[in-house]
Coordinates of N, CA, C and O in Angstrom, one line a residue:
M542 N 5.9 -32.7 -77.0 CA 6.4 -31.6 -77.5 C 6.2 -31.2 -78.8 O 7.3 -30.8 -79.4
Q543 N 5.1 -31.9 -79.1 CA 4.2 -31.0 -80.6 C 4.4 -29.7 -80.5 O 3.3 -28.8 -78.8
G544 N 4.7 -28.5 -81.4 CA 4.6 -27.4 -81.6 C 5.8 -26.6 -79.9 O 5.9 -25.7 -79.9
A545 N 6.2 -27.3 -79.6 CA 7.5 -26.7 -78.9 C 8.2 -25.9 -79.6 O 9.1 -27.4 -80.7
K546 N 9.6 -25.5 -79.5 CA 10.3 -24.7 -79.7 C 11.8 -25.3 -79.0 O 13.0 -25.4 -79.5
K547 N 12.1 -25.8 -77.9 CA 13.1 -26.7 -77.2 C 12.3 -27.4 -76.6 O 11.7 -27.3 -75.6
V548 N 13.4 -28.5 -75.6 CA 13.0 -29.9 -74.9 C 13.7 -29.4 -73.8 O 15.2 -29.4 -74.3
M549 N 13.9 -29.7 -72.8 CA 14.0 -29.8 -71.7 C 13.6 -31.0 -71.3 O 12.4 -31.8 -70.3
T550 N 14.8 -32.2 -70.5 CA 14.1 -33.1 -69.8 C 15.7 -33.5 -69.5 O 16.8 -34.0 -68.6
D551 N 14.5 -34.5 -68.5 CA 15.9 -35.3 -67.9 C 15.8 -37.1 -68.4 O 16.7 -38.0 -67.7
S552 N 15.2 -37.0 -69.2 CA 14.5 -38.8 -69.4 C 15.1 -39.4 -71.2 O 15.9 -38.5 -72.4
G553 N 16.4 -39.7 -71.1 CA 17.6 -40.1 -72.2 C 15.8 -41.1 -73.5 O 16.9 -40.6 -74.5
G554 N 15.1 -41.0 -73.6 CA 14.5 -41.5 -75.1 C 13.6 -39.9 -75.1 O 13.5 -39.8 -76.2
I555 N 13.3 -38.8 -74.1 CA 13.2 -37.2 -74.7 C 14.6 -36.8 -75.5 O 14.0 -36.3 -76.8
Q556 N 15.8 -36.9 -74.8 CA 15.9 -36.8 -75.7 C 17.0 -37.0 -77.3 O 16.6 -36.5 -78.0
K557 N 16.6 -38.0 -77.4 CA 16.9 -38.5 -78.5 C 15.9 -38.5 -79.9 O 16.1 -37.8 -80.5
Q558 N 14.3 -38.4 -79.0 CA 12.7 -37.7 -79.8 C 13.4 -36.7 -79.8 O 12.2 -35.9 -80.9
A559 N 13.8 -35.6 -79.5 CA 13.8 -34.5 -79.7 C 14.8 -34.5 -81.1 O 14.6 -33.3 -81.5
F560 N 16.4 -34.5 -81.2 CA 17.1 -34.8 -81.5 C 16.6 -34.9 -82.9 O 16.3 -34.3 -83.9
M561 N 16.1 -36.3 -83.3 CA 14.6 -36.2 -84.2 C 14.3 -36.2 -84.6 O 13.8 -36.2 -86.0
R562 N 13.7 -35.1 -84.1 CA 12.0 -34.5 -84.4 C 12.8 -32.8 -84.9 O 12.7 -31.6 -85.1
G563 N 14.2 -32.9 -84.3 CA 14.8 -31.5 -84.6 C 14.9 -29.8 -84.1 O 14.2 -29.2 -83.8
M564 N 14.6 -31.1 -82.5 CA 14.1 -29.3 -81.2 C 16.1 -30.1 -80.5 O 15.9 -30.9 -80.2
P565 N 16.2 -28.3 -80.5 CA 17.5 -28.1 -78.9 C 16.8 -29.1 -78.2 O 15.9 -28.9 -77.4
C566 N 17.5 -29.7 -77.2 CA 17.6 -30.5 -75.8 C 18.5 -29.9 -75.2 O 19.3 -30.0 -75.4
I567 N 17.3 -29.4 -73.6 CA 18.8 -29.3 -72.5 C 18.3 -30.4 -71.4 O 16.9 -30.1 -71.6
T568 N 18.6 -31.4 -71.0 CA 19.3 -31.9 -70.5 C 19.6 -32.0 -69.1 O 20.7 -31.3 -69.0
L569 N 18.5 -32.4 -67.9 CA 18.4 -31.7 -67.1 C 19.7 -33.7 -66.4 O 18.9 -33.8 -64.7
R570 N 20.4 -33.4 -66.2 CA 21.9 -33.7 -66.7 C 22.9 -34.1 -65.9 O 23.4 -33.6 -67.8
E571 N 23.8 -35.0 -66.0 CA 25.6 -34.9 -65.7 C 26.2 -34.8 -66.7 O 26.8 -34.7 -67.3
N572 N 24.4 -36.2 -67.1 CA 25.6 -37.2 -68.4 C 24.6 -37.7 -69.2 O 23.2 -37.4 -68.7
T573 N 24.3 -37.9 -70.2 CA 24.0 -38.7 -71.0 C 24.0 -40.0 -72.0 O 25.7 -40.1 -71.9
E574 N 23.2 -40.9 -71.9 CA 23.7 -42.2 -73.2 C 24.0 -41.4 -74.6 O 24.4 -42.5 -75.5
W575 N 23.6 -40.1 -75.0 CA 23.4 -40.6 -76.2 C 24.4 -39.0 -75.9 O 23.3 -37.8 -76.9
V576 N 25.6 -39.2 -76.3 CA 26.5 -38.6 -76.2 C 26.8 -37.3 -77.0 O 27.1 -36.4 -77.4
E577 N 26.6 -38.5 -78.7 CA 26.8 -38.2 -80.0 C 25.6 -37.1 -80.3 O 26.0 -35.8 -81.3
T578 N 24.3 -37.3 -79.4 CA 23.3 -35.4 -80.0 C 24.4 -33.7 -79.0 O 24.1 -33.3 -79.9
V579 N 25.3 -34.0 -78.3 CA 25.5 -33.0 -77.3 C 26.7 -32.1 -78.7 O 27.4 -32.2 -78.8
E580 N 27.6 -33.8 -78.9 CA 28.5 -33.8 -79.7 C 28.0 -32.9 -80.7 O 29.3 -32.4 -81.4
M581 N 27.0 -33.4 -81.6 CA 26.4 -32.0 -82.0 C 26.7 -30.9 -82.1 O 26.1 -30.6 -83.7
G582 N 25.6 -30.6 -80.8 CA 25.1 -29.2 -80.7 C 23.8 -29.0 -80.2 O 23.2 -28.2 -80.8
W583 N 23.1 -30.7 -80.6 CA 21.9 -30.6 -80.1 C 20.9 -30.7 -79.2 O 20.4 -30.5 -78.4
N584 N 21.8 -31.0 -77.9 CA 21.6 -31.6 -76.8 C 22.7 -31.2 -75.5 O 24.9 -30.4 -76.1
V585 N 22.4 -29.7 -74.7 CA 23.4 -30.0 -73.6 C 22.2 -29.3 -73.0 O 22.1 -30.0 -72.1
L586 N 23.9 -30.5 -71.8 CA 24.0 -31.0 -70.4 C 24.1 -30.0 -69.3 O 24.7 -29.1 -69.1
V587 N 23.0 -29.6 -68.5 CA 22.5 -28.6 -67.4 C 21.9 -29.1 -65.4 O 21.7 -30.4 -66.3
V588 N 23.4 -29.8 -65.2 CA 22.8 -30.3 -63.3 C 21.7 -29.5 -63.2 O 20.9 -28.4 -63.9
T589 N 21.2 -29.2 -62.0 CA 19.7 -29.0 -61.3 C 20.4 -27.0 -61.0 O 20.0 -26.6 -60.3
D590 N 21.4 -26.8 -61.7 CA 21.6 -24.8 -61.5 C 20.9 -24.1 -61.7 O 20.5 -23.9 -63.0
K591 N 19.5 -23.9 -61.1 CA 18.6 -22.4 -61.8 C 18.7 -22.0 -62.3 O 18.6 -21.3 -63.8
E592 N 19.9 -20.8 -61.6 CA 20.3 -19.3 -62.6 C 21.2 -20.4 -64.6 O 20.7 -19.4 -66.0
K593 N 22.1 -21.5 -64.1 CA 22.3 -21.7 -65.4 C 21.6 -22.6 -66.6 O 21.3 -22.1 -67.5
I594 N 20.5 -23.2 -65.5 CA 18.8 -23.4 -66.5 C 18.6 -22.1 -67.2 O 18.3 -22.3 -68.3
K595 N 18.6 -21.0 -66.6 CA 17.4 -19.8 -66.7 C 19.1 -19.7 -68.6 O 16.9 -19.1 -69.1
K596 N 19.5 -19.6 -67.6 CA 20.2 -19.2 -68.8 C 20.7 -19.6 -70.5 O 20.0 -19.4 -71.1
I597 N 20.9 -21.0 -69.9 CA 20.7 -21.5 -71.6 C 19.4 -22.5 -71.7 O 19.3 -21.7 -73.8
I598 N 18.5 -22.1 -71.5 CA 17.0 -21.4 -72.2 C 17.7 -20.7 -73.0 O 16.7 -20.7 -74.0
N599 N 17.3 -19.3 -72.4 CA 17.9 -18.2 -73.4 C 18.5 -18.4 -74.8 O 18.2 -17.5 -75.4
I600 N 19.9 -19.5 -74.5 CA 20.6 -18.6 -75.3 C 20.3 -19.9 -76.5 O 21.9 -20.4 -77.8
F601 N 20.7 -21.2 -75.7 CA 21.5 -22.4 -76.8 C 20.1 -22.3 -77.5 O 18.7 -22.3 -77.7
S602 N 20.1 -22.6 -79.1 CA 19.8 -22.7 -80.3 C 21.0 -22.6 -80.9 O 21.4 -22.4 -81.6
P603 N 21.0 -24.3 -81.7 CA 21.5 -25.3 -82.0 C 21.4 -24.9 -84.0 O 20.8 -23.9 -84.4
Q604 N 22.7 -24.6 -84.5 CA 23.0 -23.7 -85.3 C 23.0 -25.2 -87.1 O 24.1 -25.8 -86.3
G605 N 23.0 -24.4 -87.9 CA 23.5 -25.7 -89.2 C 22.3 -27.0 -89.2 O 21.4 -26.8 -88.6
E606 N 23.1 -27.2 -90.1 CA 21.9 -29.1 -90.3 C 22.0 -30.2 -89.3 O 22.8 -30.2 -88.4
R607 N 20.9 -30.8 -88.6 CA 21.1 -31.5 -88.0 C 21.4 -32.5 -89.0 O 21.0 -33.6 -90.0
P608 N 22.3 -33.2 -88.4 CA 23.0 -35.2 -88.7 C 22.2 -36.2 -88.7 O 21.5 -35.8 -87.9
R609 N 22.1 -36.9 -90.1 CA 20.6 -37.8 -89.9 C 21.8 -39.6 -89.4 O 21.9 -40.1 -90.4
V610 N 22.5 -39.1 -88.4 CA 23.0 -39.8 -87.7 C 22.6 -41.6 -86.9 O 22.8 -42.5 -87.3
Y611 N 21.1 -41.6 -87.1 CA 20.0 -42.5 -87.5 C 19.0 -43.2 -88.1 O 18.9 -43.5 -88.0
G612 N 19.5 -42.2 -88.6 CA 19.2 -42.2 -90.5 C 18.0 -41.2 -90.7 O 18.1 -40.5 -90.5
E613 N 17.1 -43.1 -92.1 CA 16.1 -41.2 -92.3 C 14.4 -40.7 -91.9 O 13.7 -40.2 -92.6
G614 N 14.2 -42.1 -91.1 CA 13.1 -42.8 -90.1 C 12.4 -42.9 -91.2 O 11.4 -43.2 -91.4
K615 N 13.0 -44.0 -92.2 CA 12.1 -44.5 -93.1 C 12.4 -46.3 -93.4 O 11.7 -46.6 -94.7
A616 N 13.2 -46.5 -92.1 CA 12.8 -48.0 -91.7 C 11.9 -48.9 -92.1 O 12.0 -49.5 -92.9
S617 N 10.4 -48.5 -91.8 CA 9.7 -49.9 -92.0 C 8.9 -49.6 -93.0 O 9.0 -50.0 -94.0
Q618 N 9.5 -48.6 -93.9 CA 8.6 -48.6 -95.9 C 9.8 -49.4 -96.3 O 9.0 -50.0 -96.9
K619 N 10.8 -49.0 -95.7 CA 12.4 -50.2 -96.6 C 12.2 -51.2 -96.3 O 11.7 -52.6 -97.1
I620 N 11.3 -51.9 -95.3 CA 11.1 -53.1 -94.4 C 9.9 -54.0 -95.4 O 9.9 -55.2 -95.2
S621 N 9.1 -53.0 -94.7 CA 7.7 -53.0 -96.6 C 7.8 -53.3 -97.6 O 7.6 -54.6 -97.9
E622 N 8.6 -52.7 -98.2 CA 8.9 -53.3 -99.6 C 9.4 -55.0 -99.7 O 9.4 -55.6 -100.5
I623 N 10.5 -54.4 -99.1 CA 11.1 -56.0 -98.9 C 10.8 -56.9 -98.7 O 10.6 -57.8 -99.8
L624 N 9.8 -57.5 -97.2 CA 9.3 -58.3 -97.8 C 7.8 -58.5 -98.3 O 7.8 -59.8 -98.7
T625 N 7.6 -57.3 -98.5 CA 5.8 -57.3 -100.4 C 7.1 -58.4 -101.7 O 6.5 -59.3 -102.4
S626 N 8.6 -57.7 -101.6 CA 8.3 -58.0 -103.0 C 9.2 -59.6 -102.5 O 9.4 -60.5 -104.0
F627 N 10.0 -59.8 -101.8 CA 9.4 -61.7 -101.3 C 9.3 -62.0 -101.2 O 9.0 -63.7 -102.0
A628 N 8.1 -61.6 -100.7 CA 6.5 -63.0 -100.8 C 6.2 -62.7 -102.5 O 5.3 -64.1 -102.2
D629 N 6.3 -61.7 -103.1 CA 5.3 -61.6 -104.4 C 6.2 -62.6 -104.9 O 6.0 -63.8 -105.5
R630 N 7.4 -62.3 -105.0 CA 8.7 -64.3 -105.8 C 8.3 -65.0 -105.4 O 8.9 -66.1 -105.7
K631 N 8.1 -65.4 -104.2 CA 7.5 -66.7 -103.8 C 6.4 -68.0 -104.5 O 6.0 -68.3 -104.3
R632 N 4.8 -66.0 -104.2 CA 4.1 -66.6 -105.7 C 3.8 -66.8 -107.0 O 3.1 -66.5 -107.3
G633 N 5.3 -66.2 -107.4 CA 6.2 -66.9 -108.0 C 4.9 -65.5 -109.2 O 3.8 -65.3 -110.6
G634 N 4.8 -64.1 -108.5 CA 4.9 -62.9 -108.8 C 3.7 -62.5 -109.0 O 1.9 -61.4 -108.9
Q635 N 1.9 -63.4 -108.0 CA 1.2 -63.9 -107.0 C 0.8 -62.5 -106.6 O 1.1 -63.0 -105.5
I636 N 0.0 -61.4 -106.0 CA -0.6 -61.1 -104.5 C -1.2 -62.2 -104.9 O -2.8 -62.1 -105.2
Q637 N -1.9 -62.4 -103.5 CA -3.1 -63.6 -103.0 C -3.4 -62.8 -101.4 O -2.5 -62.3 -101.2
R638 N -4.7 -62.4 -101.3 CA -5.3 -62.0 -100.5 C -6.5 -62.7 -99.7 O -6.9 -63.4 -100.5

């Protein structure tokens, strides 16, 4: 996906990754498990209609800011801070390595 302006896929995982990276996604399916990405305008569903796919590739461009519905991508940092703080308290503030 690196360097892509848009993503075209039939994969549910790729749809979500595209959204998280702020990339418009064209999904070659009739439905999606990531309905919210369609509702927010960052994913569009097209079936295997060749002409519709060509048209969407040229015109699909989400406008506005992408909502942070899945968080801010800092979960591992927050978890690490919590665990470190917990471990420090258990050791009386002494970091043992």
